[in-house]
Amino acid sequence: MRIAGVLLLGLLATAAQAEPIVITDHEGRTVELAAPAGRIASIPIPMASTLIAIDGATSKLVGMNPTAKSAIVEGILGTIFPEAKDIPSDITAPNFIPNVEELAATRPDLVIQWAGRGKDYVDPITNAGLTAMLISYGTEAKTREYMSMAATAMGKPERIAELIEWRSRVEADLAAKSKAIPADKKPKVLYLLRAQEGLTASGTKGNYNAWYIELAGGQNASATVEGNGVTISPEQIAEWNPDVILLNSFEAKLGLERIANDPILSLTKAAQSGSVYKLPLGGYRWDPPSQESPLTWMWLANLLHPDVFSYDLRAEMKTAYKLLYGHDLTDDEIDGILWMDMQGGQTNYSAFARKG
């Protein structure tokens, strides 16, 4: 009887563990997994590093976008998790259309794909008999939702709670302080999504960059431009005359000289005051929403209003990297993430210098 009781308990435990995981994705589709996904392929760029952060390891990530791979190789995540450099990145074309043959070869339990882009992005996945979960992008709310979906799919719903608590706490602190800043004291900030081949503004009204610029106590310089990723001219930037220019971290060779050496852009308030900065590259690029976004918010707030915000960013980074990746950041690693060699002399950047 005792043996039978033990067996019954074991069967009950197994049955409980075998309950399917059901998720409603960002297109309202029901995604059902028989068990936590042990093999996940991620087509959207930001999700690869997010999955690593949620799991604390790379073993469940079996395929990713090539641009996500470049962030790992160029950034610190490739140092923390060197095996990530060997994860296949040929599962998608640059336009996010699945490469079905390579995708199927990864044998994924789950494929994460963009929502709202049409059948060409989804049908090749489902027609191959693979399970797809579709995510949307661009707001903080959606970021928390897709992070929660991913954690649920991986069987780690408890993990997401501490990550979202951190985001909520930092956001609330920033919002309370920036609310008290008078409108005429909020600098005009321009974020350039691309700046090498051409100039592309992605700080337009309603997107994530615009949101955190305002959260950090700034004004979105390109708010009058309709849409995202809009090509603009140096003359348009001169007309806006931003107080601060933020350069993207997507273009690996992009440096501050792009603005300093331009006959028009070098005359802007931002260039003249030394307020041109390249967004850091950590476990992921700090420009778009990701698992590291609260660090972006604090970084920018310190730059825009050092009299209002005084985050010890280096300490915050060390705490965050321990939470996200179980990694103890060194001062040299922090200097690299923040591009201290390139922009340590820019206005207010000394706040991020190592102490002593």
Short mmCIF file of C-alpha atoms in Angstrom, two decimals:
data_model
loop_
_atom_site.label_atom_id
_atom_site.label_comp_id
_atom_site.label_asym_id
_atom_site.label_seq_id
_atom_site.Cartn_x
_atom_site.Cartn_y
_atom_site.Cartn_z
CA MET A 1 0.00 0.00 0.00
CA ARG A 2 2.82 2.38 0.82
CA ILE A 3 4.45 1.75 -2.58
CA ALA A 4 1.08 2.24 -4.32
CA GLY A 5 0.59 5.51 -2.45
CA VAL A 6 4.00 6.78 -3.51
CA LEU A 7 3.26 5.80 -7.10
CA LEU A 8 -0.11 7.58 -6.97
CA LEU A 9 1.50 10.75 -5.64
CA GLY A 10 4.10 10.53 -8.37
CA LEU A 11 1.41 10.14 -11.03
CA LEU A 12 -0.53 13.10 -9.62
CA ALA A 13 2.63 15.23 -9.61
CA THR A 14 3.38 14.22 -13.18
CA ALA A 15 -0.17 15.06 -14.25
CA ALA A 16 0.08 18.46 -12.60
CA GLN A 17 3.36 19.16 -14.34
CA ALA A 18 1.87 18.05 -17.65
CA GLU A 19 -0.88 20.68 -17.64
CA PRO A 20 -0.60 22.66 -20.86
CA ILE A 21 0.64 26.23 -20.90
CA VAL A 22 -1.87 28.56 -22.55
CA ILE A 23 -0.91 32.07 -23.66
CA THR A 24 -2.87 34.75 -25.51
CA ASP A 25 -0.40 36.52 -27.76
CA HIS A 26 -0.46 40.08 -29.12
CA GLU A 27 -2.73 39.14 -32.03
CA GLY A 28 -5.22 37.54 -29.65
CA ARG A 29 -4.21 34.06 -30.78
CA THR A 30 -4.26 31.20 -28.30
CA VAL A 31 -0.82 29.61 -28.03
CA GLU A 32 -0.77 26.23 -26.31
CA LEU A 33 2.33 24.32 -25.22
CA ALA A 34 2.18 20.83 -23.77
CA ALA A 35 5.09 21.70 -21.46
CA PRO A 36 7.49 24.60 -20.86
CA ALA A 37 9.34 25.37 -24.08
CA GLY A 38 12.84 23.96 -23.94
CA ARG A 39 13.81 25.15 -27.42
CA ILE A 40 12.84 28.65 -28.60
CA ALA A 41 13.66 30.44 -31.84
CA SER A 42 13.29 34.22 -31.82
CA ILE A 43 12.78 36.21 -35.03
CA PRO A 44 12.18 39.66 -33.43
CA ILE A 45 15.48 41.35 -32.69
CA PRO A 46 15.11 42.20 -28.98
CA MET A 47 13.71 38.90 -27.76
CA ALA A 48 16.89 36.82 -27.96
CA SER A 49 18.69 38.63 -25.15
CA THR A 50 15.43 38.92 -23.21
CA LEU A 51 15.06 35.14 -23.26
CA ILE A 52 18.61 34.78 -21.98
CA ALA A 53 17.89 37.23 -19.16
CA ILE A 54 14.67 35.48 -18.15
CA ASP A 55 16.26 32.04 -18.16
CA GLY A 56 19.68 33.08 -16.89
CA ALA A 57 21.20 30.87 -19.57
CA THR A 58 21.39 30.34 -23.33
CA SER A 59 20.40 26.68 -23.57
CA LYS A 60 16.77 27.33 -24.50
CA LEU A 61 17.58 29.82 -27.28
CA VAL A 62 18.16 27.78 -30.44
CA GLY A 63 17.84 30.46 -33.13
CA MET A 64 17.81 34.24 -33.43
CA ASN A 65 17.79 37.24 -35.74
CA PRO A 66 21.20 38.16 -37.22
CA THR A 67 20.91 41.70 -35.84
CA ALA A 68 20.31 40.25 -32.37
CA LYS A 69 23.40 38.10 -32.90
CA SER A 70 25.46 41.17 -33.78
CA ALA A 71 24.44 42.85 -30.52
CA ILE A 72 25.63 39.78 -28.62
CA VAL A 73 28.92 39.63 -30.50
CA GLU A 74 29.59 43.38 -30.27
CA GLY A 75 28.33 43.75 -26.70
CA ILE A 76 29.03 42.20 -23.34
CA LEU A 77 26.50 39.37 -23.58
CA GLY A 78 28.93 37.46 -25.75
CA THR A 79 31.48 37.72 -22.93
CA ILE A 80 29.05 36.65 -20.22
CA PHE A 81 27.63 33.84 -22.35
CA PRO A 82 30.30 33.03 -24.99
CA GLU A 83 28.30 30.05 -26.22
CA ALA A 84 25.62 32.48 -27.46
CA LYS A 85 27.91 33.37 -30.36
CA ASP A 86 27.36 29.87 -31.75
CA ILE A 87 23.54 29.99 -31.78
CA PRO A 88 22.24 29.96 -35.39
CA SER A 89 21.14 33.33 -36.77
CA ASP A 90 20.02 32.26 -40.25
CA ILE A 91 16.40 31.53 -39.30
CA THR A 92 15.15 34.74 -40.86
CA ALA A 93 15.85 37.10 -43.71
CA PRO A 94 16.67 40.72 -42.79
CA ASN A 95 13.00 41.66 -43.33
CA PHE A 96 11.84 39.11 -40.71
CA ILE A 97 10.39 36.66 -43.27
CA PRO A 98 11.15 33.21 -41.82
CA ASN A 99 13.77 31.02 -43.43
CA VAL A 100 11.66 27.93 -42.89
CA GLU A 101 14.28 25.31 -43.72
CA GLU A 102 16.82 26.74 -41.27
CA LEU A 103 14.12 27.48 -38.71
CA ALA A 104 12.81 23.92 -38.77
CA ALA A 105 16.36 22.62 -38.41
CA THR A 106 16.55 24.18 -34.94
CA ARG A 107 13.64 21.93 -33.86
CA PRO A 108 11.93 24.66 -31.82
CA ASP A 109 9.10 24.06 -29.38
CA LEU A 110 8.16 27.69 -29.92
CA VAL A 111 8.90 30.34 -32.54
CA ILE A 112 8.49 33.98 -31.53
CA GLN A 113 7.53 36.29 -34.39
CA TRP A 114 6.29 39.86 -34.83
CA ALA A 115 2.56 40.49 -34.61
CA GLY A 116 0.62 42.67 -37.02
CA ARG A 117 2.75 42.12 -40.11
CA GLY A 118 0.56 39.78 -42.11
CA LYS A 119 0.39 36.18 -43.23
CA ASP A 120 3.78 36.12 -44.97
CA TYR A 121 5.42 36.40 -41.55
CA VAL A 122 3.36 33.76 -39.78
CA ASP A 123 1.97 31.21 -42.24
CA PRO A 124 5.39 29.77 -43.21
CA ILE A 125 5.94 28.97 -39.52
CA THR A 126 2.56 27.38 -38.81
CA ASN A 127 2.43 25.61 -42.20
CA ALA A 128 5.68 23.90 -41.21
CA GLY A 129 3.89 22.53 -38.15
CA LEU A 130 5.66 24.87 -35.73
CA THR A 131 4.05 26.78 -32.89
CA ALA A 132 4.23 30.57 -33.21
CA MET A 133 3.75 33.25 -30.56
CA LEU A 134 3.34 36.78 -31.94
CA ILE A 135 4.53 39.88 -30.10
CA SER A 136 4.11 43.62 -30.61
CA TYR A 137 6.71 46.22 -29.81
CA GLY A 138 7.18 49.90 -29.10
CA THR A 139 5.63 50.70 -25.73
CA GLU A 140 6.58 49.90 -22.16
CA ALA A 141 3.26 48.13 -21.61
CA LYS A 142 3.85 45.83 -24.58
CA THR A 143 7.41 45.17 -23.41
CA ARG A 144 6.18 43.95 -20.04
CA GLU A 145 3.51 41.86 -21.74
CA TYR A 146 5.85 40.07 -24.14
CA MET A 147 8.41 39.52 -21.39
CA SER A 148 5.63 37.95 -19.30
CA MET A 149 4.53 35.80 -22.24
CA ALA A 150 8.07 34.57 -22.73
CA ALA A 151 8.51 33.79 -19.04
CA THR A 152 5.24 31.86 -19.01
CA ALA A 153 6.23 29.91 -22.12
CA MET A 154 9.52 28.98 -20.46
CA GLY A 155 7.75 27.84 -17.31
CA LYS A 156 9.19 30.71 -15.26
CA PRO A 157 6.25 32.98 -14.39
CA GLU A 158 7.79 33.78 -11.01
CA ARG A 159 10.94 35.15 -12.66
CA ILE A 160 9.13 37.94 -14.46
CA ALA A 161 7.72 39.44 -11.26
CA GLU A 162 11.10 40.68 -10.03
CA LEU A 163 12.02 42.10 -13.44
CA ILE A 164 8.77 44.03 -13.77
CA GLU A 165 8.99 45.26 -10.18
CA TRP A 166 12.36 46.82 -11.01
CA ARG A 167 10.95 48.50 -14.10
CA SER A 168 7.93 49.82 -12.23
CA ARG A 169 9.99 51.17 -9.36
CA VAL A 170 12.44 53.06 -11.60
CA GLU A 171 9.65 54.40 -13.82
CA ALA A 172 7.67 55.67 -10.84
CA ASP A 173 10.71 57.44 -9.38
CA LEU A 174 11.54 59.12 -12.69
CA ALA A 175 7.95 60.13 -13.36
CA ALA A 176 7.54 61.73 -9.96
CA LYS A 177 10.71 63.79 -10.30
CA SER A 178 10.31 64.81 -13.95
CA LYS A 179 6.74 65.93 -13.31
CA ALA A 180 8.09 68.75 -11.16
CA ILE A 181 10.42 70.07 -13.89
CA PRO A 182 9.00 73.22 -15.56
CA ALA A 183 8.30 72.87 -19.28
CA ASP A 184 10.76 75.62 -20.19
CA LYS A 185 13.52 73.72 -18.38
CA LYS A 186 13.05 70.54 -20.38
CA PRO A 187 15.71 70.27 -23.14
CA LYS A 188 14.81 69.34 -26.70
CA VAL A 189 16.21 65.87 -27.38
CA LEU A 190 16.63 64.31 -30.83
CA TYR A 191 17.17 60.58 -31.20
CA LEU A 192 18.67 59.49 -34.52
CA LEU A 193 17.76 55.93 -35.42
CA ARG A 194 20.25 56.08 -38.29
CA ALA A 195 22.99 58.63 -38.93
CA GLN A 196 25.68 57.11 -41.16
CA GLU A 197 24.21 56.56 -44.61
CA GLY A 198 21.38 59.02 -43.99
CA LEU A 199 19.59 60.73 -41.15
CA THR A 200 16.54 59.00 -39.73
CA ALA A 201 14.51 60.31 -36.82
CA SER A 202 12.78 57.80 -34.62
CA GLY A 203 11.87 60.07 -31.75
CA THR A 204 8.46 60.85 -33.22
CA LYS A 205 5.37 61.15 -31.07
CA GLY A 206 4.12 57.91 -29.56
CA ASN A 207 7.18 55.68 -29.88
CA TYR A 208 9.41 54.28 -27.18
CA ASN A 209 12.26 56.75 -27.61
CA ALA A 210 9.83 59.67 -27.33
CA TRP A 211 8.32 58.08 -24.24
CA TYR A 212 11.55 57.74 -22.29
CA ILE A 213 12.84 61.13 -23.43
CA GLU A 214 9.78 62.64 -21.78
CA LEU A 215 10.08 60.32 -18.77
CA ALA A 216 13.63 61.60 -18.21
CA GLY A 217 12.50 65.23 -18.30
CA GLY A 218 13.11 66.08 -21.95
CA GLN A 219 11.06 67.22 -24.93
CA ASN A 220 10.96 65.15 -28.08
CA ALA A 221 12.58 67.37 -30.73
CA SER A 222 11.04 65.46 -33.65
CA ALA A 223 7.50 65.24 -32.31
CA THR A 224 6.11 67.07 -35.34
CA VAL A 225 7.25 64.33 -37.75
CA GLU A 226 4.58 61.78 -38.61
CA GLY A 227 5.56 58.12 -38.32
CA ASN A 228 8.69 56.33 -37.16
CA GLY A 229 12.00 55.89 -38.93
CA VAL A 230 11.42 58.96 -41.06
CA THR A 231 14.25 60.28 -43.23
CA ILE A 232 15.16 63.87 -42.38
CA SER A 233 17.74 66.39 -43.57
CA PRO A 234 20.49 68.26 -41.72
CA GLU A 235 18.53 71.43 -42.45
CA GLN A 236 15.51 70.00 -40.62
CA ILE A 237 17.67 69.22 -37.61
CA ALA A 238 19.14 72.72 -37.74
CA GLU A 239 15.61 74.11 -37.66
CA TRP A 240 14.75 72.02 -34.62
CA ASN A 241 18.13 72.97 -33.09
CA PRO A 242 18.04 70.28 -30.40
CA ASP A 243 19.76 70.77 -27.06
CA VAL A 244 20.76 67.10 -26.98
CA ILE A 245 21.37 64.59 -29.78
CA LEU A 246 21.27 60.86 -29.09
CA LEU A 247 23.02 58.59 -31.59
CA ASN A 248 21.84 55.02 -32.04
CA SER A 249 23.89 52.02 -30.95
CA PHE A 250 22.78 49.93 -33.96
CA GLU A 251 25.44 51.37 -36.27
CA ALA A 252 28.65 49.89 -34.91
CA LYS A 253 30.98 52.43 -36.53
CA LEU A 254 28.89 55.48 -35.66
CA GLY A 255 30.73 57.96 -33.41
CA LEU A 256 30.36 61.49 -32.13
CA GLU A 257 32.42 62.80 -35.04
CA ARG A 258 29.38 62.24 -37.28
CA ILE A 259 27.87 65.35 -35.72
CA ALA A 260 31.08 67.23 -34.93
CA ASN A 261 32.35 67.03 -38.51
CA ASP A 262 29.09 67.95 -40.22
CA PRO A 263 29.06 71.59 -41.40
CA ILE A 264 25.40 72.00 -40.43
CA LEU A 265 24.90 69.63 -37.47
CA SER A 266 28.05 70.88 -35.76
CA LEU A 267 26.31 74.26 -35.31
CA THR A 268 23.39 72.89 -33.30
CA LYS A 269 23.08 73.64 -29.59
CA ALA A 270 23.73 69.97 -28.87
CA ALA A 271 27.06 69.95 -30.72
CA GLN A 272 28.15 73.33 -29.42
CA SER A 273 27.46 72.37 -25.80
CA GLY A 274 29.04 68.90 -25.98
CA SER A 275 25.64 67.23 -25.53
CA VAL A 276 25.89 64.56 -28.23
CA TYR A 277 25.86 61.01 -26.88
CA LYS A 278 25.85 57.50 -28.32
CA LEU A 279 23.40 55.14 -26.61
CA PRO A 280 25.22 52.42 -24.63
CA LEU A 281 25.44 48.82 -25.77
CA GLY A 282 25.12 46.36 -22.93
CA GLY A 283 23.41 42.97 -22.89
CA TYR A 284 21.34 44.59 -25.59
CA ARG A 285 21.26 48.03 -27.22
CA TRP A 286 19.89 50.64 -24.85
CA ASP A 287 17.90 52.52 -27.53
CA PRO A 288 14.82 50.28 -27.91
CA PRO A 289 12.80 48.54 -25.20
CA SER A 290 14.61 45.58 -23.68
CA GLN A 291 15.32 43.88 -20.36
CA GLU A 292 17.85 46.66 -19.58
CA SER A 293 15.59 49.66 -20.30
CA PRO A 294 15.51 51.10 -16.76
CA LEU A 295 19.25 51.68 -17.10
CA THR A 296 18.58 53.73 -20.25
CA TRP A 297 16.04 55.86 -18.42
CA MET A 298 18.42 56.57 -15.54
CA TRP A 299 21.35 57.25 -17.89
CA LEU A 300 19.39 59.82 -19.85
CA ALA A 301 17.82 61.44 -16.78
CA ASN A 302 21.26 62.01 -15.25
CA LEU A 303 22.45 63.63 -18.48
CA LEU A 304 19.44 65.90 -18.92
CA HIS A 305 18.94 66.98 -15.31
CA PRO A 306 21.93 66.29 -13.06
CA ASP A 307 20.43 68.73 -10.57
CA VAL A 308 17.27 66.61 -10.29
CA PHE A 309 18.48 63.05 -10.87
CA SER A 310 21.58 61.64 -9.24
CA TYR A 311 21.44 57.92 -9.89
CA ASP A 312 24.64 56.03 -9.16
CA LEU A 313 24.49 54.43 -12.58
CA ARG A 314 27.53 52.24 -12.14
CA ALA A 315 26.06 50.75 -8.95
CA GLU A 316 22.68 50.38 -10.64
CA MET A 317 24.31 48.55 -13.54
CA LYS A 318 26.11 46.14 -11.24
CA THR A 319 22.86 45.36 -9.41
CA ALA A 320 20.94 44.97 -12.67
CA TYR A 321 23.47 42.66 -14.30
CA LYS A 322 23.47 40.44 -11.25
CA LEU A 323 19.68 40.30 -11.42
CA LEU A 324 19.46 39.83 -15.18
CA TYR A 325 22.45 37.64 -15.95
CA GLY A 326 23.97 36.55 -12.65
CA HIS A 327 27.09 38.45 -13.69
CA ASP A 328 29.38 40.66 -11.60
CA LEU A 329 30.22 43.63 -13.83
CA THR A 330 33.75 44.97 -13.64
CA ASP A 331 34.59 48.66 -13.93
CA ASP A 332 36.29 48.00 -17.26
CA GLU A 333 33.13 46.34 -18.56
CA ILE A 334 31.02 49.30 -17.43
CA ASP A 335 33.39 51.71 -19.16
CA GLY A 336 33.00 49.72 -22.36
CA ILE A 337 29.19 49.62 -22.19
CA LEU A 338 29.00 53.38 -21.63
CA TRP A 339 31.61 54.22 -24.29
CA MET A 340 33.65 56.11 -21.68
CA ASP A 341 36.72 56.33 -23.93
CA MET A 342 34.72 58.00 -26.69
CA GLN A 343 32.37 60.25 -24.75
CA GLY A 344 33.70 60.53 -21.22
CA GLY A 345 34.47 64.21 -21.84
CA GLN A 346 30.96 65.14 -22.99
CA THR A 347 28.78 67.41 -20.86
CA ASN A 348 27.66 65.77 -17.59
CA TYR A 349 29.26 62.45 -18.55
CA SER A 350 31.77 62.63 -15.73
CA ALA A 351 28.93 61.47 -13.45
CA PHE A 352 29.45 58.01 -14.93
CA ALA A 353 33.20 57.86 -14.39
CA ARG A 354 34.58 55.28 -12.00
CA LYS A 355 35.24 56.56 -8.50
CA GLY A 356 38.77 56.73 -7.15
#
